[in-house]
Coordinates of C-alpha atoms in Angstrom, one line a residue:
M1071 CA -64.1 -218.4 15.4
H1072 CA -66.8 -220.3 16.8
L1073 CA -70.1 -221.1 15.0
A1074 CA -72.4 -218.0 15.6
D1075 CA -69.7 -215.9 14.5
A1076 CA -69.2 -217.6 11.5
L1077 CA -72.9 -217.6 10.8
A1078 CA -73.0 -214.1 11.6
Y1079 CA -70.4 -213.3 9.0
I1080 CA -72.0 -215.1 6.0
D1081 CA -75.4 -213.5 7.1
G1082 CA -73.8 -210.1 7.2
L1083 CA -72.9 -210.5 3.1
L1084 CA -77.0 -209.9 2.5
T1085 CA -76.4 -206.4 3.2
R1086 CA -73.2 -205.7 1.9
S1087 CA -73.1 -206.9 -1.5
R1088 CA -73.6 -203.7 -4.4
P1089 CA -75.6 -203.9 -7.2
A1090 CA -73.7 -204.2 -10.7
P1091 CA -72.5 -201.1 -12.5
S1092 CA -74.5 -200.1 -15.5
G1093 CA -76.2 -203.5 -15.6
D1094 CA -73.2 -205.5 -16.0
E1095 CA -74.2 -208.8 -14.5
R1096 CA -71.0 -210.5 -15.5
I1097 CA -69.6 -208.9 -12.2
K1098 CA -71.2 -212.1 -10.2
L1099 CA -68.6 -214.1 -12.5
R1100 CA -65.8 -212.0 -11.8
R1101 CA -66.5 -211.9 -8.1
A1102 CA -66.6 -215.8 -8.0
R1103 CA -63.7 -216.3 -9.9
E1104 CA -61.8 -213.9 -8.4
L1105 CA -62.5 -215.3 -4.7
L1106 CA -61.7 -219.0 -5.8
E1107 CA -58.5 -217.8 -7.3
R1108 CA -57.3 -216.2 -4.3
L1109 CA -58.6 -219.8 -2.7
G1110 CA -56.3 -221.5 -5.0
H1111 CA -58.9 -223.0 -7.5
P1112 CA -60.7 -225.4 -5.3
Q1113 CA -63.3 -225.6 -7.9
R1114 CA -60.9 -227.8 -10.2
L1115 CA -62.6 -231.0 -9.4
P1116 CA -65.0 -233.4 -10.9
M1117 CA -68.4 -231.9 -11.0
V1118 CA -72.0 -232.2 -12.0
L1119 CA -73.9 -228.9 -12.3
V1120 CA -77.7 -229.2 -11.8
A1121 CA -79.8 -226.5 -13.2
G1122 CA -83.6 -226.3 -13.3
T1123 CA -86.8 -224.8 -12.2
K1124 CA -87.9 -227.3 -10.0
G1125 CA -86.6 -230.6 -9.0
K1126 CA -82.8 -229.5 -8.5
G1127 CA -82.2 -230.5 -4.9
S1128 CA -84.2 -234.0 -4.9
T1129 CA -82.3 -234.8 -8.3
A1130 CA -79.1 -233.9 -7.1
A1131 CA -79.7 -235.9 -3.9
M1132 CA -80.6 -238.9 -5.8
M1133 CA -77.6 -238.8 -7.6
A1134 CA -75.5 -238.4 -4.7
S1135 CA -77.0 -241.4 -2.6
V1136 CA -76.7 -243.6 -5.8
L1137 CA -73.0 -242.7 -6.6
Q1138 CA -72.2 -242.8 -3.0
V1139 CA -73.6 -246.5 -2.5
A1140 CA -71.3 -247.3 -5.8
G1141 CA -68.4 -246.7 -3.6
H1142 CA -67.8 -243.1 -4.7
T1143 CA -67.0 -240.0 -2.1
V1144 CA -69.4 -237.7 -2.9
G1145 CA -70.0 -233.5 -1.8
L1146 CA -73.4 -232.2 -2.4
Y1147 CA -74.1 -228.7 -2.4
T1148 CA -77.4 -227.4 -2.4
K1149 CA -79.4 -224.5 -1.4
P1150 CA -81.5 -222.6 0.4
H1151 CA -81.4 -224.7 3.8
L1152 CA -84.3 -225.6 5.7
V1153 CA -83.1 -224.9 9.4
D1154 CA -79.2 -225.1 9.3
Y1155 CA -77.0 -223.3 7.0
R1156 CA -74.9 -226.2 7.1
E1157 CA -77.4 -228.7 5.5
R1158 CA -75.7 -226.8 2.1
F1159 CA -72.7 -228.7 2.5
R1160 CA -72.6 -232.5 2.5
V1161 CA -70.2 -235.2 2.0
N1162 CA -71.4 -238.8 1.4
G1163 CA -74.5 -237.4 3.2
R1164 CA -73.0 -236.1 6.3
L1165 CA -73.4 -232.7 6.8
I1166 CA -70.2 -230.3 7.4
T1167 CA -69.2 -230.1 11.1
P1168 CA -69.2 -226.6 12.7
E1169 CA -65.6 -226.7 13.1
E1170 CA -65.1 -227.3 9.6
L1171 CA -67.6 -224.4 8.5
C1172 CA -65.8 -222.2 11.2
E1173 CA -62.6 -223.0 8.8
G1174 CA -64.2 -222.5 5.5
V1175 CA -65.4 -218.9 6.8
A1176 CA -62.1 -218.0 8.3
A1177 CA -60.5 -219.3 5.0
I1178 CA -62.4 -216.7 2.8
A1179 CA -63.0 -213.9 5.3
P1180 CA -59.7 -212.3 4.6
H1181 CA -60.2 -212.5 0.9
V1182 CA -63.8 -211.0 1.2
E1183 CA -62.5 -208.0 3.1
E1184 CA -59.6 -207.2 0.8
M1185 CA -62.6 -207.8 -2.2
A1186 CA -64.7 -205.4 -0.8
D1187 CA -62.7 -202.5 -1.1
G1188 CA -61.9 -203.4 -5.2
P1189 CA -64.5 -202.2 -8.0
D1190 CA -66.9 -205.0 -7.7
G1191 CA -67.6 -204.9 -4.4
P1192 CA -67.1 -207.9 -1.7
P1193 CA -68.8 -211.3 -2.7
T1194 CA -72.2 -211.8 -1.7
Y1195 CA -74.0 -214.5 0.2
F1196 CA -74.5 -217.5 -2.1
E1197 CA -70.8 -216.3 -4.2
A1198 CA -69.1 -216.9 -0.8
S1199 CA -71.4 -219.9 0.3
V1200 CA -70.4 -221.7 -3.0
A1201 CA -66.8 -220.7 -2.5
I1202 CA -66.9 -222.4 0.9
A1203 CA -68.4 -225.3 -0.9
F1204 CA -65.9 -225.8 -3.4
W1205 CA -63.3 -225.4 -0.8
Y1206 CA -64.7 -227.9 1.6
F1207 CA -65.0 -230.5 -1.1
A1208 CA -61.5 -229.9 -2.2
R1209 CA -60.3 -230.5 1.6
R1210 CA -62.0 -233.7 1.5
R1211 CA -60.8 -234.9 -1.4
V1212 CA -64.1 -236.1 -2.9
D1213 CA -64.2 -238.1 -5.8
L1214 CA -67.0 -236.0 -7.5
A1215 CA -69.4 -233.2 -6.4
I1216 CA -73.0 -232.7 -7.3
V1217 CA -73.7 -229.0 -7.0
E1218 CA -77.1 -227.5 -7.3
V1219 CA -76.7 -224.3 -9.0
G1220 CA -78.9 -221.1 -7.8
L1221 CA -80.5 -218.5 -10.1
G1222 CA -80.5 -219.1 -13.6
G1223 CA -77.1 -221.0 -14.7
R1224 CA -75.4 -218.5 -17.1
L1225 CA -74.1 -215.9 -15.0
D1226 CA -74.5 -218.1 -11.5
A1227 CA -71.5 -218.5 -9.2
T1228 CA -71.6 -222.3 -9.9
N1229 CA -70.7 -221.9 -13.2
V1230 CA -67.3 -221.1 -12.6
A1231 CA -66.4 -224.7 -12.5
D1232 CA -65.7 -226.8 -15.7
P1233 CA -68.5 -229.8 -15.1
L1234 CA -68.2 -233.0 -16.2
L1235 CA -71.9 -233.3 -16.9
S1236 CA -74.7 -230.7 -17.0
V1237 CA -78.0 -231.8 -15.8
I1238 CA -81.4 -229.6 -16.4
T1239 CA -84.6 -230.6 -14.7
P1240 CA -87.6 -229.3 -15.7
V1241 CA -88.0 -225.5 -16.6
S1242 CA -90.8 -223.2 -16.3
F1243 CA -91.6 -219.9 -15.4
D1244 CA -90.1 -218.5 -11.9
H1245 CA -87.5 -215.1 -11.1
M1246 CA -88.8 -213.3 -14.2
D1247 CA -87.8 -210.1 -13.0
V1248 CA -84.0 -211.6 -13.5
L1249 CA -84.0 -214.2 -16.0
G1250 CA -86.6 -213.0 -18.3
T1251 CA -90.2 -212.9 -19.4
T1252 CA -90.5 -215.9 -21.6
L1253 CA -89.7 -219.5 -21.4
S1254 CA -87.2 -219.3 -24.0
S1255 CA -85.2 -216.6 -22.0
I1256 CA -85.5 -218.2 -18.9
T1257 CA -84.0 -221.9 -20.3
R1258 CA -81.5 -220.1 -22.1
E1259 CA -80.4 -218.5 -19.0
K1260 CA -80.0 -222.2 -17.2
A1261 CA -78.8 -224.0 -20.2
G1262 CA -75.9 -221.6 -19.8
I1263 CA -74.2 -224.5 -17.8
T1264 CA -73.8 -225.8 -21.2
R1265 CA -70.1 -226.4 -22.1
P1266 CA -68.7 -226.5 -25.5
G1267 CA -68.1 -230.2 -26.7
G1268 CA -69.9 -231.2 -23.3
T1269 CA -72.7 -233.6 -22.4
V1270 CA -76.5 -232.4 -21.0
V1271 CA -78.8 -234.3 -19.6
S1272 CA -82.1 -232.7 -19.8
A1273 CA -85.5 -234.0 -17.8
A1274 CA -88.9 -234.1 -19.6
Q1275 CA -89.4 -230.3 -20.8
V1276 CA -92.2 -228.1 -22.3
P1277 CA -91.8 -227.9 -26.0
E1278 CA -90.6 -223.9 -25.9
A1279 CA -88.2 -224.8 -23.2
L1280 CA -86.8 -228.2 -24.8
A1281 CA -86.4 -226.0 -28.3
A1282 CA -84.1 -223.9 -26.1
I1283 CA -82.2 -226.7 -24.9
I1284 CA -81.7 -228.0 -28.3
D1285 CA -80.4 -224.7 -29.8
V1286 CA -78.2 -223.8 -26.9
C1287 CA -76.9 -227.4 -27.3
A1288 CA -76.4 -227.5 -30.9
R1289 CA -74.4 -223.8 -30.9
Q1290 CA -72.0 -225.4 -28.4
E1291 CA -71.7 -229.0 -30.0
A1292 CA -72.5 -230.5 -26.8
R1293 CA -74.0 -234.3 -26.7
L1294 CA -77.6 -233.7 -25.3
I1295 CA -79.0 -236.7 -23.6
L1296 CA -83.3 -236.2 -23.4
V1297 CA -84.2 -238.5 -20.6
P1298 CA -87.9 -239.2 -22.1
A1299 CA -85.8 -240.9 -24.9
V1300 CA -83.5 -242.8 -22.7
M1301 CA -85.6 -243.8 -19.7
R1302 CA -88.7 -245.4 -18.9
V1303 CA -90.7 -245.5 -15.4
E1304 CA -93.7 -247.3 -15.0
P1305 CA -95.3 -246.4 -11.3
E1306 CA -96.6 -248.8 -9.4
E1307 CA -97.6 -248.4 -5.5
I1308 CA -97.7 -245.2 -3.4
T1309 CA -98.0 -244.6 0.1
L1310 CA -98.0 -242.0 2.6
H1311 CA -93.9 -242.1 2.8
D1312 CA -92.9 -244.2 -0.4
Q1313 CA -93.8 -245.4 -4.0
T1314 CA -92.6 -248.3 -5.8
F1315 CA -92.0 -248.1 -9.8
T1316 CA -89.9 -250.0 -12.7
M1317 CA -87.2 -248.4 -14.3
R1318 CA -85.2 -249.6 -17.5
S1319 CA -83.1 -247.2 -20.0
T1320 CA -81.7 -248.1 -23.1
V1321 CA -78.7 -249.8 -21.8
R1322 CA -80.5 -251.9 -19.0
S1323 CA -83.2 -252.8 -16.7
Y1324 CA -83.1 -251.9 -13.3
G1325 CA -86.2 -253.6 -12.0
R1326 CA -88.3 -253.0 -9.3
L1327 CA -87.5 -249.9 -7.1
R1328 CA -88.7 -248.2 -3.8
L1329 CA -88.1 -244.4 -3.1
P1330 CA -88.9 -242.8 0.1
L1331 CA -90.3 -239.7 -1.6
V1332 CA -93.8 -239.5 -3.1
G1333 CA -95.2 -237.8 -6.3
A1334 CA -95.2 -238.1 -10.1
H1335 CA -92.8 -235.4 -10.0
Q1336 CA -89.7 -237.3 -8.3
L1337 CA -90.3 -240.4 -10.7
T1338 CA -89.4 -237.6 -13.3
N1339 CA -86.6 -237.0 -10.6
A1340 CA -85.3 -240.2 -10.1
A1341 CA -85.1 -240.9 -13.9
T1342 CA -82.9 -237.7 -14.5
A1343 CA -80.8 -238.8 -12.1
V1344 CA -80.4 -242.1 -13.0
A1345 CA -79.6 -240.8 -16.8
A1346 CA -77.2 -238.9 -15.0
V1347 CA -75.7 -241.5 -13.7
E1348 CA -75.1 -243.5 -16.7
M1349 CA -73.6 -240.8 -18.1
L1350 CA -71.0 -240.8 -15.4
A1351 CA -70.0 -244.3 -15.4
E1352 CA -68.8 -243.3 -19.1
R1353 CA -66.6 -240.6 -17.1
G1354 CA -65.0 -242.8 -14.8
F1355 CA -67.9 -243.4 -11.9
P1356 CA -69.0 -246.5 -12.2
S1357 CA -72.3 -247.5 -10.7
G1358 CA -75.1 -250.3 -11.7
P1359 CA -78.4 -251.6 -10.8
P1360 CA -77.5 -252.9 -7.4
S1361 CA -76.2 -249.2 -6.4
V1362 CA -79.3 -247.5 -8.1
A1363 CA -82.1 -249.4 -6.2
E1364 CA -80.0 -249.3 -2.9
G1365 CA -79.2 -245.5 -3.3
L1366 CA -82.8 -244.6 -4.5
A1367 CA -84.1 -246.5 -1.6
A1368 CA -81.6 -244.9 0.7
V1369 CA -82.0 -241.0 -0.1
R1370 CA -83.5 -238.4 2.4
W1371 CA -84.6 -235.5 1.2
P1372 CA -87.0 -233.7 4.0
A1373 CA -89.9 -231.5 3.4
R1374 CA -90.8 -232.9 0.0
V1375 CA -94.6 -233.8 0.3
E1376 CA -93.0 -235.2 4.0
V1377 CA -95.8 -236.6 6.0
I1378 CA -94.5 -235.6 9.4
H1379 CA -97.6 -237.1 11.4
E1380 CA -100.9 -238.8 11.0
R1381 CA -104.1 -238.3 12.8
P1382 CA -104.5 -235.3 11.9
Y1383 CA -102.2 -235.6 9.1
V1384 CA -99.5 -233.1 8.5
V1385 CA -97.4 -232.6 5.3
V1386 CA -94.9 -230.2 4.8
D1387 CA -93.8 -229.2 1.2
V1388 CA -91.1 -226.4 0.1
A1389 CA -93.0 -225.8 -3.4
H1390 CA -92.6 -222.2 -3.7
N1391 CA -93.4 -221.6 -7.3
P1392 CA -96.3 -222.5 -9.7
A1393 CA -95.0 -225.4 -11.4
S1394 CA -93.8 -227.1 -7.6
L1395 CA -97.2 -225.9 -6.1
A1396 CA -98.7 -228.0 -9.0
A1397 CA -96.6 -230.8 -8.8
L1398 CA -97.5 -230.9 -4.6
R1399 CA -101.6 -230.6 -5.4
Q1400 CA -101.0 -233.9 -7.6
A1401 CA -99.6 -235.4 -5.0
L1402 CA -102.1 -234.5 -2.3
E1403 CA -104.9 -235.3 -4.8
A1404 CA -103.3 -239.0 -4.9
L1405 CA -102.5 -239.4 -1.4
F1406 CA -105.6 -237.3 0.0
R1407 CA -108.5 -237.3 -2.2
G1408 CA -112.0 -236.4 -0.2
R1409 CA -110.0 -235.4 2.9
R1410 CA -110.6 -231.8 4.5
I1411 CA -107.1 -229.9 3.9
I1412 CA -106.1 -226.9 5.9
L1413 CA -103.6 -224.8 4.2
V1414 CA -100.6 -222.8 6.1
F1415 CA -99.8 -220.7 3.4
G1416 CA -97.0 -217.8 3.0
M1417 CA -94.7 -216.9 -0.1
I1418 CA -92.0 -214.5 -0.8
A1419 CA -92.5 -211.6 -2.6
T1420 CA -90.1 -212.3 -5.7
H1421 CA -92.6 -215.4 -6.6
D1422 CA -95.3 -215.5 -8.6
H1423 CA -97.9 -215.6 -5.7
R1424 CA -101.0 -215.2 -8.0
A1425 CA -100.4 -217.9 -10.3
G1426 CA -99.4 -220.2 -7.1
T1427 CA -102.2 -219.5 -5.2
S1428 CA -104.6 -220.7 -8.2
L1429 CA -103.1 -223.8 -8.0
I1430 CA -102.7 -224.8 -4.1
A1431 CA -105.5 -222.5 -2.4
P1432 CA -108.5 -224.5 -4.4
L1433 CA -107.5 -227.8 -2.7
A1434 CA -108.0 -226.3 0.6
S1435 CA -111.5 -225.8 2.9
T1436 CA -109.6 -223.7 5.0
V1437 CA -106.5 -221.3 4.5
I1438 CA -104.3 -219.9 7.3
V1439 CA -102.3 -217.1 5.4
T1440 CA -98.9 -215.9 7.4
T1441 CA -95.3 -214.2 6.4
P1442 CA -92.1 -215.8 6.2
R1443 CA -89.4 -214.8 7.7
H1444 CA -87.2 -213.5 5.3
A1445 CA -85.7 -210.1 3.6
K1446 CA -88.4 -209.9 0.8
P1447 CA -91.4 -211.6 2.2
L1448 CA -95.1 -211.2 0.8
P1449 CA -97.2 -209.5 2.9
G1450 CA -99.8 -212.1 4.7
A1451 CA -102.5 -209.8 3.8
V1452 CA -101.4 -209.1 0.5
L1453 CA -101.3 -212.8 -0.2
A1454 CA -104.6 -213.0 1.5
E1455 CA -106.6 -210.8 -1.1
E1456 CA -105.5 -213.2 -3.7
V1457 CA -106.2 -216.3 -1.8
R1458 CA -109.7 -215.2 -1.5
R1459 CA -110.7 -215.7 -4.9
Y1460 CA -110.6 -219.1 -4.3
V1461 CA -111.4 -219.8 -0.6
A1462 CA -114.3 -218.8 1.3
R1463 CA -112.6 -219.3 5.1
V1464 CA -109.0 -217.5 5.0
E1465 CA -107.3 -216.2 8.1
V1466 CA -104.8 -214.2 8.4
I1467 CA -102.1 -214.9 11.3
D1468 CA -98.3 -213.3 10.3
D1469 CA -97.1 -215.1 13.4
R1470 CA -96.2 -218.0 11.9
R1471 CA -96.0 -220.5 14.9
A1472 CA -99.7 -219.2 15.9
A1473 CA -100.8 -219.9 12.3
L1474 CA -99.5 -223.3 12.8
D1475 CA -101.1 -223.8 16.3
R1476 CA -104.5 -222.3 14.6
A1477 CA -104.4 -224.6 11.8
L1478 CA -103.9 -227.8 14.2
D1479 CA -106.4 -226.4 16.6
L1480 CA -108.7 -226.7 13.5
A1481 CA -107.7 -230.2 12.1
G1482 CA -109.6 -233.2 13.4
E1483 CA -108.2 -237.0 13.0
E1484 CA -109.1 -237.2 9.6
D1485 CA -107.9 -233.9 8.1
V1486 CA -104.7 -232.7 6.8
V1487 CA -102.5 -230.1 7.6
V1488 CA -100.3 -228.8 4.4
V1489 CA -97.7 -226.0 5.3
T1490 CA -96.4 -224.8 2.2
G1491 CA -95.3 -221.6 -0.1
S1492 CA -91.7 -221.1 1.2
F1493 CA -88.4 -222.6 1.9
F1494 CA -88.3 -220.4 5.1
L1495 CA -91.9 -220.7 6.2
V1496 CA -91.8 -225.1 6.0
G1497 CA -88.4 -224.9 7.7
E1498 CA -89.7 -223.2 10.8
A1499 CA -92.7 -224.9 10.8
R1500 CA -91.0 -228.4 10.6
E1501 CA -88.2 -227.3 13.5
A1502 CA -91.3 -226.0 15.7
L1503 CA -93.0 -229.2 15.2
H1504 CA -89.8 -231.6 16.2
R1505 CA -88.6 -229.4 18.8
N1506 CA -91.8 -228.8 21.2
G1507 CA -91.9 -232.5 21.6
R1508 CA -95.3 -232.7 20.5
W1509 CA -94.3 -235.0 17.4
G1510 CA -91.1 -236.1 16.1
T1511 CA -90.3 -236.3 12.8
R1512 CA -89.8 -239.6 10.3
T1513 CA -86.9 -238.1 8.7
Q1514 CA -83.9 -235.8 10.2
V1515 CA -82.1 -232.6 8.1

């Protein structure tokens, strides 16, 4: 099997999955369990599950970097990818090789085809991806796997694992068509990764989400670590490419730290990651202040308020829901106050484009609206109607590369071009800017 064949096979699962009969969403866990059972239960390894609405990937990446520096072999599974499907699977920071990915697809494919004839149908794209991740981590004999949960938590394919630790990043409204229309219901779905008698580390939460997490943990008799109660972070300096801060927990001081990710939200993620790392030390995965300092300084997580060019400034960020767009707005105001912003903006139909637009569009003097490459894109014309409520100068250019070029043509040396709204739009823009030789990027995927 060649890489193109492997990718085509996985992509083909996007159109092969079938709806759950009579709304029985438990089919998702049944399929995932069956596929992993057929593979010999590769999920039976030390694991951390990371759920939440925003900051999951960044928090997971920080944890993995710190633990790797501490001497552990760490698997990291995240989603979605920016450009290359292989980005989802990493061991000690290195992507799965094309050969290993082909072997992983070859390992699951016969089982997927046999399951396709069964009552629940074939595994979905995401369920198959999770199975490949667990297969790969077991094959590489990682000491620990850090796994980003997909949609929700309770019924997510990753939740077939039995985690050493469950981590919940900030929860807010998103995917309400699936997870529920109240913050309490959404949070309970995400807190479904809690295990009886287990340990949960929760980032700072709004009161309604916090109450739901406390209730779930009480019912499961799980230990709950609230990050604001055990970690203190004091910001110091911020530049276009990094920030410094001091951090201390209830058990130790970490001194002055550097993080090559900017924005106040990344300090929340760093505090959550370090609190989780401290809990893992109790479970046989020791680290310490030197590992935290070196690991945070070494973390690489592209397209998170990433400045990939200066004069004009070009910022790419994968913010795609109201909470993450609010965090992006706060970061842009801190970094570029007083500068003219030209926004390249596109969203997916399943996200709340009205709330998201209200948060980010008012920052811009001009918005170039485009349509992301996705199975369920929000048409640019629809998004533009909402954008025009906040911005006078709005252009609709469905061709994504043309939209990016238009923004760059409009930008003066002191202006800021911001590309955001969708992983898929940002990944494509970032790749285009890197490949055309116009600029290089500071950080490679």
